[in-house]
Amino acid sequence: MGPCSPRALVLLLLLLARPGARASQSCLNRQQLLTTIRQLQQLLKGQETRFAEGIRNMKSRLAALQNTVSKVAADVRPVSCPALDAPSDGRKFGSKYLVDHEVHFTCNPGFRLVGPSSVVCLANGTWTGEKPHCRDISECSSQPCHNGGTCVEGVNQYRCICPPGKTGNRCQNQTQPAVPEGGVVGDPAFSRAPRCAQMEREQHCSCEAGFHLSSTAGGNSVCQDVNECKIYGQEGRPWLCMHACVNTPGSYRCTCPSGYRIMADGKSCEDVDECVGPQHMCPQGTTCINTGGGFQCVSPECPEGSGNVSYVKTSPFQCERNPCPMDSRQCRHLPKTISFHYLSLPSNLKTPITLFRMATASVPGHPGPNSLRFGIVGGNSSGHFVMQRSDRQTGELILIQTLEGPRTLEVDVDMSEYLERSFQANHVSKITIFVSRYAF
Ligand SMILES: *[C@@H]1O[C@H](CO)[C@@H](O)[C@H](O)[C@H]1NC(C)=O
Ligand SMILES: *[C@@H]1O[C@H](CO)[C@@H](O)[C@H](O)[C@H]1NC(C)=O
Ligand SMILES: *[C@@H]1O[C@H](CO)[C@@H](O)[C@H](O)[C@H]1NC(C)=O
Ligand SMILES: *[C@@H]1O[C@H](CO)[C@@H](O)[C@H](O)[C@H]1NC(C)=O
Ligand SMILES: [Ca+2]
Ligand SMILES: [Ca+2]
């Protein structure tokens, strides 16, 4: 500090005070007084220069300090990766481009992904891979049309144009002899005698509702049942029944597949929930899970322990790892909790759709993990799902590819907790998805 320290200032004040005291004591003459004043002025000048120098010194040090501090602040700003667009004919999930964030890609129906399905932002501001692109899948490349049918590409599906005499969606069937539209011939239950009245010289005939007037080969009039199922079964017309239509004389009725019941509107089907009600559908020790068109009895098992690792069942759908020995790193990296979840879905759900959310439950009073990572770690549903962070605390499982039933899929998702970037624990949710045969 030197010249600008408080000690230098005190010294200066003492020097100023002393000559005044001496003058009053010994009555200095005018010459002596002038000399003393000049000396003091010189001294003051010297002090003034050193004082100014000290302040300059301090100023420059402060400026240097300010520089460093603002530079450090700039370094702390989160690193981000370049923005990514969705591939053309595809979609992108994830809109945060900060370090450790993930972006997932999928393609629209009829296209297939070329490149990685997800990329992660690295600490140096680059992505782990190139942005993928979507390539058109040619639906006709497998030559699906039989008997010389012509294949026509559509969105996510093909269509066969069949030669005369062939029918079916792949031209695999022989055409049936034609039946007049809307009529059932041959079955006497479906034809009635018309009500006729002679008006002047003409005969006027009419039929009951649900029948239409038709003429037989012999030229007589007959009331023929209207086949509502056939009329409405044709493409582009409004649907009559959610599932199946049965033609009846004068009318029709809708039916549902087994495991479903017809709803009050007489057209729609709803699943029968076998798991409610007094009768126990499942053996003791298992839990009934209602599915579209049926039910399942489940009894999830905890993984078998090995070495120092063991699990204990804490509820019908949850297993917890017993405490690890202090020095077992291997044990600490196995899931701390494993939970089991069951979902029942109809076929052909519109995607993308969020099916499951996973979040931390931090104990009140304890600081929670300060970052989470989510991922898919197992199962047999590759490509159908992505797991992504939806906010700081939550990850969500999104179905991105249409699922057609009946089928059962499993997807295991992992949530890992980190505190200051160091791994704390992970939790696994094993999700079993029952997809029914029908879209209702
Ligand atoms: C960024 O880091 C990754 C691995 O950590 C490395 O492979 C890559 O080359 C780095 N990129 C740049 C531009 O430094
Ligand atoms: C085609 O024939 C198969 C039996 O060979 C039959 O099950 C199917 O319903 C038929 N489809 C059509 C559209 O006629
Ligand atoms: C079990 O823990 C002990 C220390 O408590 C360790 O020496 C041993 O290697 C562990 N065994 C396994 C299989 O991890
Ligand atoms: C997937 O795994 C579940 C449970 O292990 C099994 O029931 C199902 O049949 C499997 N599905 C496929 C498509 O492999
Ligand atoms: Ca009818
Ligand atoms: Ca059911």
XYZ file of C-alpha atoms and ligand atoms in Angstrom:
498
model
C 0.000 0.000 0.000
C 2.887 2.378 0.907
C 2.236 6.063 0.257
C -1.473 5.963 0.676
C -1.563 4.092 3.972
C -3.119 5.810 7.025
C 0.351 5.910 8.644
C 1.687 8.316 5.965
C -1.278 10.623 6.500
C -0.729 10.757 10.293
C 2.967 11.593 9.733
C 2.015 14.466 7.436
C -0.357 15.961 10.032
C 2.369 15.815 12.709
C 4.793 17.667 10.466
C 2.198 20.358 9.818
C 1.506 20.803 13.518
C 5.153 21.059 14.692
C 6.288 24.341 13.026
C 3.230 26.214 14.381
C 4.097 25.089 17.932
C 7.747 26.097 17.578
C 6.856 29.614 16.213
C 4.671 30.442 19.159
C 7.426 29.340 21.588
C 10.546 31.084 20.275
C 9.178 33.864 18.074
C 11.002 32.966 14.803
C 12.043 35.867 12.648
C 10.399 36.517 9.312
C 13.237 34.910 7.264
C 13.200 31.690 9.314
C 9.435 31.489 9.039
C 9.514 31.837 5.225
C 12.153 29.070 4.978
C 10.098 26.744 7.126
C 6.990 27.440 5.048
C 8.904 26.691 1.856
C 10.229 23.446 3.346
C 6.753 22.457 4.354
C 5.408 23.305 0.906
C 8.087 21.072 -0.654
C 7.225 18.283 1.745
C 3.542 18.616 0.928
C 4.259 18.496 -2.803
C 6.248 15.301 -2.300
C 3.467 13.752 -0.278
C 0.924 14.884 -2.856
C 2.801 13.142 -5.707
C 3.181 9.904 -3.763
C -0.470 10.047 -2.694
C -1.637 10.484 -6.318
C 0.646 7.642 -7.399
C -0.871 5.391 -4.736
C -4.388 6.156 -5.901
C -3.406 5.457 -9.520
C -1.912 2.162 -8.417
C -5.050 1.199 -6.525
C -7.251 2.160 -9.478
C -5.337 -0.034 -11.890
C -5.417 -2.971 -9.492
C -9.167 -2.562 -9.059
C -9.599 -2.460 -12.844
C -7.548 -5.652 -13.214
C -9.643 -7.370 -10.543
C -12.866 -6.243 -12.229
C -11.598 -7.677 -15.506
C -10.900 -11.095 -14.038
C -14.209 -11.239 -12.180
C -16.256 -10.431 -15.278
C -14.262 -12.944 -17.331
C -14.989 -15.704 -14.780
C -18.689 -14.796 -14.907
C -18.604 -15.166 -18.686
C -17.019 -18.642 -18.415
C -19.760 -19.863 -16.080
C -22.463 -19.096 -18.653
C -23.915 -22.490 -19.726
C -22.382 -23.953 -22.850
C -24.897 -24.769 -25.524
C -24.792 -26.695 -28.769
C -25.947 -25.390 -32.143
C -29.712 -25.383 -32.658
C -31.132 -28.389 -34.533
C -34.095 -28.549 -36.901
C -36.413 -31.491 -37.329
C -35.389 -33.615 -40.314
C -37.633 -33.065 -43.320
C -40.459 -35.628 -43.230
C -39.695 -36.162 -39.557
C -39.982 -34.745 -36.091
C -37.673 -33.608 -33.332
C -38.221 -34.035 -29.606
C -36.354 -31.812 -27.198
C -35.768 -28.089 -27.578
C -33.016 -27.437 -25.018
C -29.545 -27.354 -26.515
C -27.559 -27.105 -23.276
C -24.858 -29.523 -22.133
C -26.192 -33.008 -21.248
C -29.557 -32.358 -22.888
C -30.773 -34.803 -25.484
C -32.639 -34.321 -28.724
C -34.521 -37.233 -30.302
C -35.580 -37.685 -33.895
C -38.286 -39.716 -35.554
C -39.622 -39.933 -39.070
C -43.161 -39.525 -40.303
C -45.041 -42.679 -41.248
C -43.661 -44.060 -44.482
C -40.147 -42.831 -43.774
C -37.237 -44.465 -42.018
C -34.513 -42.779 -39.990
C -30.969 -42.787 -41.380
C -28.527 -41.739 -38.655
C -28.746 -41.579 -34.860
C -32.196 -41.458 -33.250
C -30.867 -39.215 -30.499
C -27.906 -36.908 -29.890
C -26.519 -35.456 -26.659
C -24.924 -32.028 -26.225
C -21.298 -32.461 -25.077
C -19.405 -30.170 -22.699
C -17.431 -28.709 -25.608
C -20.585 -27.489 -27.339
C -20.852 -30.190 -29.994
C -23.472 -32.892 -30.520
C -22.570 -36.573 -30.191
C -23.636 -37.214 -33.770
C -24.782 -35.805 -37.064
C -28.406 -34.807 -37.497
C -30.186 -37.784 -39.129
C -32.468 -37.657 -42.145
C -35.633 -39.464 -43.156
C -35.776 -41.727 -46.188
C -38.951 -42.765 -47.957
C -39.843 -46.417 -47.410
C -41.169 -47.867 -50.594
C -44.267 -49.793 -49.581
C -44.349 -51.597 -52.896
C -40.789 -52.880 -52.801
C -41.922 -56.174 -51.242
C -44.251 -56.809 -54.220
C -47.319 -57.331 -52.064
C -49.920 -57.681 -54.832
C -50.701 -61.189 -56.066
C -52.143 -62.448 -59.345
C -50.741 -59.625 -61.449
C -52.185 -56.794 -59.347
C -50.602 -53.349 -59.679
C -49.107 -51.811 -56.536
C -49.789 -48.094 -55.894
C -47.844 -46.184 -53.222
C -49.825 -44.298 -50.597
C -48.960 -42.601 -47.340
C -47.736 -45.373 -45.042
C -49.602 -47.988 -47.041
C -49.926 -49.470 -50.448
C -52.986 -50.380 -52.444
C -53.384 -53.116 -55.022
C -55.350 -52.554 -58.189
C -56.556 -56.017 -59.115
C -57.144 -57.499 -62.564
C -60.711 -58.598 -63.408
C -61.839 -61.658 -61.467
C -59.511 -61.000 -58.505
C -60.259 -59.231 -55.271
C -58.978 -58.746 -51.733
C -56.523 -56.152 -50.485
C -53.695 -58.093 -52.151
C -55.739 -59.502 -55.067
C -55.477 -62.928 -53.415
C -59.159 -63.880 -53.729
C -61.428 -64.922 -56.535
C -64.392 -62.564 -56.952
C -67.747 -63.987 -55.847
C -70.647 -64.060 -58.284
C -72.204 -60.622 -58.031
C -75.060 -60.043 -55.584
C -77.353 -57.113 -56.330
C -76.410 -54.236 -54.051
C -78.386 -53.964 -50.879
C -80.219 -57.192 -51.344
C -79.990 -60.726 -50.047
C -81.223 -63.224 -52.566
C -82.256 -66.745 -51.963
C -83.059 -66.596 -48.243
C -86.830 -66.467 -47.842
C -86.495 -64.752 -44.423
C -85.154 -61.706 -46.234
C -88.013 -61.269 -48.668
C -91.629 -60.341 -48.063
C -94.665 -59.954 -50.194
C -95.342 -56.300 -51.023
C -98.529 -54.494 -50.094
C -100.204 -53.571 -53.304
C -103.201 -51.469 -54.095
C -104.936 -51.040 -57.387
C -105.220 -47.298 -58.174
C -107.193 -46.569 -61.325
C -105.502 -48.811 -63.804
C -102.078 -48.973 -62.139
C -100.934 -51.176 -59.317
C -98.966 -49.435 -56.550
C -96.869 -51.590 -54.284
C -94.921 -50.690 -51.158
C -92.691 -52.403 -48.622
C -92.155 -52.210 -44.860
C -89.306 -50.123 -43.545
C -86.029 -51.939 -44.068
C -87.155 -53.542 -47.312
C -87.044 -52.323 -50.864
C -89.171 -53.232 -53.831
C -87.477 -55.469 -56.303
C -88.614 -57.660 -59.122
C -88.055 -61.366 -59.361
C -86.955 -63.227 -62.449
C -90.613 -64.030 -63.129
C -91.487 -60.332 -63.268
C -93.362 -60.247 -59.947
C -92.662 -57.582 -57.340
C -91.086 -58.622 -54.082
C -89.886 -56.760 -50.986
C -86.239 -57.510 -50.493
C -84.393 -56.759 -47.209
C -82.007 -53.825 -47.391
C -78.554 -55.058 -46.460
C -77.481 -52.084 -44.387
C -74.171 -53.726 -43.515
C -73.222 -54.074 -47.140
C -74.222 -50.537 -48.084
C -72.337 -48.957 -45.214
C -69.454 -51.392 -45.418
C -68.257 -49.702 -48.561
C -65.383 -47.316 -48.373
C -65.989 -43.623 -47.907
C -69.396 -44.082 -46.287
C -70.049 -43.326 -42.611
C -69.565 -46.283 -40.327
C -72.578 -48.102 -39.009
C -70.971 -50.274 -36.343
C -67.775 -49.867 -34.403
C -66.900 -53.509 -34.895
C -69.152 -55.872 -36.833
C -72.522 -55.555 -38.494
C -75.068 -58.374 -38.772
C -77.791 -57.999 -41.343
C -81.276 -58.987 -40.164
C -84.562 -59.040 -42.065
C -85.801 -55.463 -42.058
C -82.895 -54.179 -39.985
C -79.354 -54.861 -38.758
C -77.489 -55.047 -35.485
C -73.949 -54.399 -34.342
C -71.875 -56.903 -32.455
C -68.676 -56.620 -30.463
C -65.815 -59.069 -30.148
C -65.648 -61.214 -27.037
C -64.408 -59.317 -24.012
C -66.320 -56.221 -25.131
C -69.938 -55.234 -24.657
C -72.152 -53.150 -26.876
C -72.844 -49.681 -25.551
C -76.219 -47.972 -25.200
C -75.990 -46.461 -28.682
C -76.132 -49.967 -30.117
C -73.066 -49.304 -32.253
C -70.016 -48.775 -30.038
C -68.076 -51.366 -28.104
C -66.534 -51.009 -24.666
C -64.149 -53.262 -22.840
C -65.514 -55.396 -20.015
C -63.476 -54.675 -16.881
C -63.049 -58.159 -15.497
C -61.012 -56.866 -12.560
C -63.891 -55.071 -10.842
C -66.675 -56.910 -9.175
C -66.919 -59.543 -6.488
C -65.637 -62.604 -8.312
C -61.868 -63.024 -8.148
C -60.551 -63.566 -11.614
C -56.943 -64.046 -10.538
C -55.341 -66.565 -8.166
C -54.268 -65.346 -4.756
C -50.959 -63.514 -4.716
C -51.496 -62.069 -8.187
C -53.043 -58.795 -9.232
C -55.666 -58.444 -11.936
C -54.820 -55.966 -14.708
C -57.693 -55.073 -17.003
C -56.786 -55.088 -20.697
C -58.745 -54.336 -23.841
C -60.757 -57.497 -24.520
C -59.370 -59.442 -21.567
C -57.338 -59.257 -18.391
C -53.995 -60.417 -17.043
C -52.961 -61.764 -13.660
C -49.543 -60.407 -12.726
C -47.152 -60.986 -9.858
C -43.971 -59.014 -10.445
C -40.827 -60.535 -8.946
C -37.792 -58.718 -7.588
C -34.487 -59.572 -9.263
C -32.510 -62.305 -7.538
C -29.698 -60.993 -5.440
C -26.115 -61.888 -6.217
C -22.965 -61.315 -4.188
C -23.610 -58.429 -1.826
C -26.701 -57.224 -3.674
C -30.210 -58.188 -2.724
C -33.683 -56.799 -3.207
C -36.710 -56.817 -0.985
C -40.321 -56.379 -2.055
C -41.734 -53.292 -0.347
C -45.137 -53.326 -2.067
C -46.824 -55.496 -4.718
C -45.310 -53.293 -7.423
C -42.023 -52.134 -5.899
C -38.644 -53.632 -5.010
C -35.916 -51.895 -3.053
C -32.221 -52.711 -2.899
C -30.905 -53.549 0.526
C -28.168 -51.173 1.752
C -24.862 -51.679 -0.057
C -21.591 -52.487 1.754
C -19.542 -49.280 2.015
C -16.933 -50.354 -0.527
C -19.131 -52.040 -3.133
C -19.188 -49.777 -6.159
C -20.849 -52.512 -8.182
C -23.762 -52.568 -5.739
C -24.230 -48.787 -5.772
C -24.665 -48.829 -9.554
C -27.547 -51.286 -9.496
C -31.062 -49.782 -9.337
C -31.992 -48.513 -5.888
C -35.659 -49.096 -6.620
C -37.438 -51.122 -9.281
C -41.115 -50.448 -9.831
C -43.615 -52.253 -12.062
C -46.298 -50.600 -14.127
C -48.961 -51.971 -16.456
C -50.696 -50.074 -19.218
C -53.518 -51.255 -21.464
C -53.758 -49.515 -24.813
C -55.976 -49.864 -27.858
C -54.369 -50.579 -31.222
C -53.146 -47.796 -33.492
C -53.058 -44.909 -31.042
C -52.261 -41.611 -32.703
C -48.643 -40.702 -31.988
C -46.749 -39.024 -30.438
C -48.438 -39.538 -27.109
C -47.044 -39.413 -23.575
C -47.759 -42.641 -21.739
C -45.785 -42.430 -18.516
C -44.060 -39.875 -16.310
C -41.227 -40.450 -13.877
C -40.082 -37.925 -11.254
C -37.952 -37.726 -8.136
C -39.571 -37.575 -4.763
C -37.010 -35.811 -2.602
C -37.482 -36.245 1.123
C -38.605 -32.960 2.735
C -35.705 -31.307 4.524
C -33.135 -33.174 2.436
C -31.674 -31.529 -0.619
C -32.655 -33.543 -3.672
C -30.394 -34.483 -6.557
C -29.514 -31.453 -8.629
C -29.659 -33.177 -11.956
C -31.461 -36.155 -13.419
C -30.836 -38.258 -16.495
C -33.505 -40.357 -18.117
C -33.146 -43.203 -20.549
C -34.551 -46.451 -21.860
C -32.444 -49.302 -20.488
C -34.262 -52.444 -21.461
C -37.352 -54.193 -22.693
C -38.319 -55.399 -26.119
C -39.935 -52.351 -27.676
C -36.970 -50.932 -29.553
C -37.774 -47.837 -31.556
C -41.335 -47.409 -30.348
C -40.570 -45.060 -27.485
C -38.360 -42.177 -26.463
C -37.727 -41.079 -22.899
C -37.057 -37.394 -22.484
C -36.886 -34.826 -19.755
C -40.028 -32.705 -19.602
C -38.900 -30.403 -16.811
C -36.192 -30.300 -14.128
C -37.774 -33.048 -12.066
C -39.675 -35.136 -14.579
C -39.041 -37.430 -17.495
C -41.706 -38.702 -19.833
C -42.072 -41.796 -21.965
C -43.458 -40.931 -25.368
C -44.865 -43.423 -27.844
C -43.589 -42.354 -31.243
C -44.485 -45.306 -33.439
C -47.975 -46.640 -33.892
C -48.525 -49.930 -32.077
C -50.725 -52.540 -33.631
C -52.122 -55.272 -31.406
C -52.549 -57.753 -30.114
C -49.127 -57.654 -28.549
C -47.362 -57.195 -25.241
C -44.337 -54.967 -24.979
C -42.022 -54.122 -22.193
C -39.983 -50.962 -21.789
C -37.611 -50.353 -18.885
C -36.835 -46.726 -18.144
C -34.114 -45.423 -15.902
C -33.834 -42.243 -13.892
C -30.340 -41.521 -12.554
C -29.777 -38.915 -9.877
C -26.652 -36.786 -9.816
C -25.411 -34.375 -7.198
C -22.748 -31.989 -8.513
C -22.283 -34.298 -11.518
C -21.503 -37.273 -9.339
C -23.728 -40.333 -9.564
C -25.960 -40.881 -6.540
C -28.518 -43.556 -7.380
C -30.762 -44.807 -10.125
C -34.347 -45.981 -10.263
C -35.839 -48.314 -12.840
C -39.487 -48.513 -13.866
C -40.451 -51.661 -15.759
C -43.499 -50.839 -17.844
C -45.524 -53.598 -19.470
C -47.872 -52.464 -22.209
C -50.795 -54.611 -23.313
C -51.953 -53.536 -26.749
C -55.375 -54.876 -27.664
C -56.327 -56.203 -31.064
C -58.815 -53.404 -31.682
C -58.611 -49.637 -31.944
C -61.285 -49.229 -29.238
C -15.806 -32.597 -28.277
O -15.599 -33.659 -27.362
C -15.730 -34.965 -27.920
C -15.526 -36.005 -26.827
O -15.615 -35.476 -25.554
C -14.747 -35.163 -29.065
O -14.949 -36.429 -29.656
C -14.950 -34.078 -30.101
O -13.976 -34.204 -31.117
C -14.862 -32.710 -29.466
N -15.170 -31.702 -30.495
C -14.509 -30.576 -30.623
C -14.941 -29.671 -31.728
O -13.570 -30.291 -29.895
C -60.076 -64.129 -49.038
O -60.010 -65.520 -48.829
C -59.694 -65.876 -47.478
C -59.601 -67.391 -47.462
O -58.810 -67.839 -48.500
C -60.796 -65.370 -46.542
O -60.462 -65.691 -45.212
C -60.923 -63.873 -46.699
O -61.987 -63.375 -45.895
C -61.160 -63.508 -48.142
N -61.146 -62.051 -48.276
C -61.942 -61.401 -49.093
C -61.798 -59.927 -49.123
O -62.770 -61.957 -49.778
C -18.880 -57.923 -0.976
O -18.414 -56.930 -0.075
C -17.087 -57.183 0.406
C -16.751 -56.098 1.392
O -17.811 -55.909 2.284
C -16.118 -57.221 -0.754
O -14.810 -57.533 -0.289
C -16.545 -58.254 -1.777
O -15.703 -58.201 -2.903
C -17.984 -57.981 -2.189
N -18.429 -59.028 -3.098
C -18.999 -58.786 -4.251
C -19.394 -59.953 -5.071
O -19.216 -57.641 -4.627
C -41.776 -58.546 -24.548
O -41.584 -58.954 -23.212
C -42.779 -59.322 -22.532
C -42.431 -59.563 -21.083
O -41.209 -60.175 -20.937
C -43.385 -60.562 -23.223
O -44.569 -60.952 -22.562
C -43.685 -60.172 -24.659
O -44.172 -61.314 -25.355
C -42.450 -59.658 -25.368
N -42.868 -59.130 -26.638
C -42.146 -59.264 -27.756
C -42.690 -58.615 -28.971
O -41.088 -59.876 -27.770
Ca -81.292 -55.626 -43.135
Ca -61.051 -56.223 -20.126
